[in-house]
Coordinates of C-alpha atoms in Angstrom, one line a residue:
M1 CA -32.3 -4.6 -8.8
S2 CA -31.8 -6.0 -5.3
N3 CA -31.4 -3.6 -2.4
K4 CA -27.7 -4.5 -2.3
H5 CA -27.2 -2.3 -5.4
I6 CA -26.6 1.3 -4.5
S7 CA -25.3 4.3 -6.5
W8 CA -22.0 5.8 -5.5
N9 CA -22.6 8.8 -3.2
G10 CA -19.6 10.8 -4.5
A11 CA -17.8 10.4 -1.1
I12 CA -17.0 7.6 1.4
Q13 CA -19.8 5.0 1.1
P14 CA -20.8 4.3 4.7
E15 CA -22.6 1.0 3.7
A16 CA -19.2 -0.3 2.4
I17 CA -17.4 0.6 5.5
E18 CA -20.0 -1.1 7.7
I19 CA -19.6 -4.4 5.7
L20 CA -15.8 -4.4 5.4
K21 CA -15.1 -3.5 9.0
G22 CA -17.1 -6.6 10.1
E23 CA -15.9 -10.2 9.5
G24 CA -15.9 -11.8 6.0
G25 CA -17.4 -8.8 4.1
M26 CA -17.1 -8.7 0.3
I27 CA -18.3 -5.8 -1.8
V28 CA -18.1 -4.8 -5.5
S29 CA -16.8 -1.2 -6.0
P30 CA -15.9 1.0 -9.0
T31 CA -12.3 1.9 -10.0
K32 CA -10.8 3.8 -12.9
V33 CA -10.7 0.7 -15.0
G34 CA -13.9 -1.1 -14.0
Y35 CA -15.4 -3.0 -11.0
I36 CA -13.4 -4.8 -8.3
I37 CA -14.2 -7.1 -5.5
M38 CA -13.0 -5.6 -2.1
T39 CA -12.4 -7.7 1.0
S40 CA -10.5 -7.2 4.2
D41 CA -9.8 -10.6 5.9
K42 CA -9.4 -14.3 5.2
A43 CA -13.1 -15.1 5.3
G44 CA -13.7 -12.4 2.7
L45 CA -10.7 -13.6 0.6
E46 CA -12.1 -17.1 0.6
R47 CA -15.5 -15.8 -0.6
K48 CA -13.7 -13.9 -3.4
F49 CA -11.8 -17.0 -4.6
A50 CA -15.1 -19.0 -4.5
A51 CA -17.0 -16.3 -6.4
K52 CA -14.3 -16.1 -9.1
N53 CA -13.4 -19.8 -9.4
R54 CA -9.8 -18.4 -9.3
K55 CA -6.4 -19.9 -9.0
R56 CA -4.5 -18.7 -5.9
N57 CA -1.0 -18.4 -7.3
K58 CA -1.0 -14.7 -8.4
P59 CA 0.2 -12.0 -6.0
G60 CA -2.6 -10.5 -4.0
V61 CA -3.5 -6.8 -4.6
V62 CA -3.3 -4.5 -1.6
L63 CA -5.2 -1.2 -2.1
C64 CA -3.3 1.7 -0.6
G65 CA -5.0 5.1 0.2
S66 CA -1.7 7.0 0.5
V67 CA 2.0 6.7 -0.4
E68 CA 2.6 6.7 3.4
Q69 CA 0.7 3.4 3.6
V70 CA 2.8 1.8 0.8
K71 CA 6.0 3.0 2.7
E72 CA 4.7 1.5 5.9
L73 CA 3.9 -1.9 4.4
A74 CA 6.4 -2.6 1.6
Q75 CA 10.1 -2.7 1.2
M76 CA 11.2 0.0 -1.3
T77 CA 14.3 1.7 -2.6
P78 CA 14.3 5.5 -2.8
E79 CA 13.9 5.2 -6.6
I80 CA 10.7 3.1 -6.1
E81 CA 9.4 5.6 -3.5
A82 CA 10.0 8.4 -6.0
M83 CA 8.1 6.5 -8.6
Y84 CA 5.1 6.0 -6.3
Q85 CA 5.2 9.7 -5.3
R86 CA 5.3 10.9 -9.0
H87 CA 2.3 8.7 -10.0
W88 CA 0.5 9.8 -6.8
D89 CA 1.1 13.5 -7.7
Q90 CA 0.0 12.9 -11.3
D91 CA -3.1 10.8 -10.2
I92 CA -2.0 7.8 -12.3
L93 CA -3.1 4.3 -11.4
L94 CA 0.0 2.2 -10.5
G95 CA 0.6 -1.2 -9.0
C96 CA 4.1 -2.5 -8.1
I97 CA 5.0 -6.0 -6.9
L98 CA 7.0 -5.5 -3.8
P99 CA 8.1 -7.6 -0.7
W100 CA 6.5 -6.9 2.6
K101 CA 8.3 -5.3 5.5
D102 CA 8.7 -7.8 8.3
E103 CA 7.0 -5.5 10.8
A104 CA 4.1 -5.0 8.4
K105 CA 3.5 -8.7 8.1
K106 CA 2.7 -8.6 11.8
M107 CA -0.2 -6.3 11.1
I108 CA -1.9 -8.9 8.8
P109 CA -4.8 -10.6 10.6
A110 CA -3.6 -13.9 12.1
D111 CA -6.5 -15.7 10.4
G112 CA -4.6 -17.2 7.4
S113 CA -5.0 -14.0 5.3
Q114 CA -1.3 -14.0 4.6
E115 CA -1.3 -17.1 2.4
L116 CA -4.2 -15.7 0.3
M117 CA -2.9 -12.2 -0.2
M118 CA 0.8 -12.9 -1.0
D119 CA 2.3 -15.3 -3.5
V120 CA 4.8 -18.0 -2.5
R121 CA 7.6 -15.4 -2.5
D122 CA 5.8 -13.2 0.1
T123 CA 5.2 -10.4 -2.4
S124 CA 2.0 -8.5 -3.1
C125 CA 1.0 -5.8 -5.6
F126 CA 0.6 -2.5 -3.8
V127 CA -1.7 -0.2 -5.8
I128 CA -2.4 3.5 -5.6
K129 CA -4.7 6.0 -7.4
F130 CA -7.1 3.3 -8.5
G131 CA -10.2 5.5 -8.5
T132 CA -11.9 7.8 -6.0
P133 CA -14.9 5.5 -5.0
S134 CA -12.6 2.7 -3.9
E135 CA -9.7 4.9 -2.8
N136 CA -12.0 6.6 -0.3
I137 CA -13.0 3.2 1.2
A138 CA -9.4 1.8 1.4
K139 CA -8.1 5.0 3.0
H140 CA -10.8 5.1 5.6
M141 CA -10.5 1.4 6.4
W142 CA -6.8 1.7 7.0
E143 CA -6.7 5.0 8.9
E144 CA -9.8 4.5 11.0
Y145 CA -9.8 0.7 11.6
G146 CA -6.2 -0.5 10.7
K147 CA -7.8 -2.9 8.2
F148 CA -6.4 -3.8 4.8
S149 CA -8.3 -3.6 1.6
F150 CA -7.6 -6.5 -0.7
A151 CA -8.8 -6.4 -4.3
S152 CA -9.5 -8.5 -7.4
S153 CA -11.2 -7.6 -10.6
A154 CA -15.0 -8.3 -10.4
N155 CA -14.9 -10.4 -13.6
P156 CA -16.1 -13.9 -14.3
S157 CA -12.7 -15.6 -14.7
G158 CA -11.2 -14.8 -18.1
Q159 CA -13.7 -12.2 -19.0
G160 CA -13.7 -8.4 -18.5
N161 CA -16.6 -6.5 -16.9
R162 CA -16.2 -3.7 -19.6
G163 CA -16.5 -1.1 -16.9
L164 CA -20.3 -1.9 -16.5
V165 CA -21.8 -3.2 -13.3
T166 CA -23.9 -5.6 -15.5
G167 CA -20.6 -7.2 -16.6
I168 CA -19.6 -8.6 -13.2
G169 CA -21.6 -11.8 -13.9
D170 CA -24.3 -13.5 -11.9
Q171 CA -22.0 -15.5 -9.6
I172 CA -20.2 -12.4 -8.3
E173 CA -23.4 -10.4 -8.1
Q174 CA -25.0 -13.1 -6.0
A175 CA -22.0 -13.5 -3.8
A176 CA -21.4 -9.9 -2.9
D177 CA -22.9 -8.2 0.2
L178 CA -23.0 -4.8 -1.6
I179 CA -22.6 -3.5 -5.1
I180 CA -21.7 0.2 -5.6
E181 CA -22.6 1.4 -9.0
A182 CA -20.8 4.2 -10.8
N183 CA -20.8 3.4 -14.5
D184 CA -20.5 7.1 -15.3
Y185 CA -17.4 7.5 -13.2
V186 CA -15.7 4.5 -14.9
A187 CA -16.6 5.8 -18.3
S188 CA -15.3 9.3 -17.5
I189 CA -11.7 8.0 -17.1
Q190 CA -11.4 6.7 -20.7
P191 CA -14.0 8.9 -22.5
N192 CA -12.6 8.4 -26.0
E193 CA -12.4 4.6 -25.8
T194 CA -14.9 2.0 -26.8
A195 CA -15.8 -1.2 -25.0
E196 CA -13.3 -2.9 -27.3
T197 CA -10.4 -0.4 -27.0
R198 CA -10.6 0.5 -23.3
Y199 CA -8.1 -0.8 -20.8
E200 CA -9.7 -3.3 -18.4
Q201 CA -6.8 -3.1 -15.9
G202 CA -4.0 -1.1 -14.5
V203 CA -0.3 -1.3 -15.2
M204 CA 1.7 -3.7 -13.0
V205 CA 5.4 -3.4 -12.5
S206 CA 7.5 -6.0 -10.8
M207 CA 10.2 -4.6 -8.5
V208 CA 11.5 -8.0 -7.3
D209 CA 13.8 -10.7 -8.6
E210 CA 12.6 -14.3 -9.2
Q211 CA 13.0 -15.1 -5.5
G212 CA 10.9 -12.1 -4.5
H213 CA 13.8 -10.0 -3.3
L214 CA 13.8 -6.2 -3.9
I215 CA 15.7 -5.0 -7.0
P216 CA 18.8 -2.9 -6.4
Q217 CA 19.0 0.8 -6.4
Q218 CA 20.4 2.0 -9.8
N219 CA 21.9 5.4 -8.8
G220 CA 22.0 6.5 -12.4
Q221 CA 24.2 3.6 -13.5
V222 CA 23.5 1.7 -16.8
G223 CA 22.6 -2.0 -17.0
V224 CA 21.9 -2.7 -13.4
Q225 CA 20.1 -6.0 -13.1
P226 CA 17.6 -7.2 -12.0
A227 CA 15.6 -4.1 -13.1
P228 CA 12.0 -3.2 -13.0
I229 CA 9.7 -5.2 -15.3
V230 CA 6.4 -4.0 -16.7
I231 CA 4.5 -7.3 -16.5
R232 CA 1.1 -6.0 -17.4
K233 CA 0.1 -3.1 -19.6
G234 CA -3.0 -1.1 -18.8
L235 CA -4.4 2.4 -18.3
D236 CA -1.8 5.1 -18.8
V237 CA 1.0 2.7 -19.7
D238 CA 2.5 5.4 -21.9
K239 CA 2.7 7.9 -19.0
I240 CA 4.1 5.3 -16.7
M241 CA 6.8 4.2 -19.1
K242 CA 7.9 7.8 -19.5
N243 CA 8.1 8.2 -15.8
M244 CA 10.1 5.0 -15.5
S245 CA 12.5 6.2 -18.1
D246 CA 13.1 9.4 -16.0
I247 CA 13.8 7.4 -12.8
F248 CA 15.4 4.2 -14.0
N249 CA 18.1 3.8 -16.8
S250 CA 17.2 0.2 -17.2
W251 CA 13.8 -1.5 -17.1
D252 CA 12.1 -4.2 -19.2
Y253 CA 8.7 -4.6 -20.9
R254 CA 7.3 -8.1 -20.7
H255 CA 3.5 -8.1 -20.8
G256 CA 2.1 -11.3 -19.3
F257 CA 5.3 -12.2 -17.5
Y258 CA 4.0 -13.2 -14.1
Y259 CA 6.5 -15.9 -13.2

């Protein structure tokens, strides 16, 4: 155990804030589905890609500590806003692929972060309710320092971490500045699941067309296309699909359908 391993303190972890508010910081932090890498600028994102040997074509994940932050950053229809609010109120992990607002793009550090945190269509996955340890950090970083929190699963590429800090692999462990441990917290979210049956990720819903433009408002009509697409199943997928059925008359399920 190196001194960069610490146990989650149950609140905002000051050591994490200290690292992420500086330049190029990269930490490993617990969520509802396992451990993630958190960074806040281009230097940190570059370190993340190096630590994971990862391709750069997938949409970046932006961790949001409030629905207000999602509204500030992303283009949404009232229906999509309602979906975020409902999942916020029910404490359900949700990530939607959305286009950025033009004014929000100007808030992104002018250090080349943009090309690493969006896909070629200028969309990102905006995630809420991802788990208290990391939510606390993302909320504090945004509200106190105006800094984004970018995330990626802390997995050796192609493998899951099984919700255990030992599962992040040597390469990520050596690369990180800080590792916050909370195996008990992660296990408490899916108490009846085994390492084989537990979800390693959150649900991702695409709210854009193939060009990255926002889907239209449905207004209770039937067959409006393009419609929301569940592109990744994960924790609470059953609850999320029920909520989607309440808000949208049409939506698709296509697990693994990135683009």
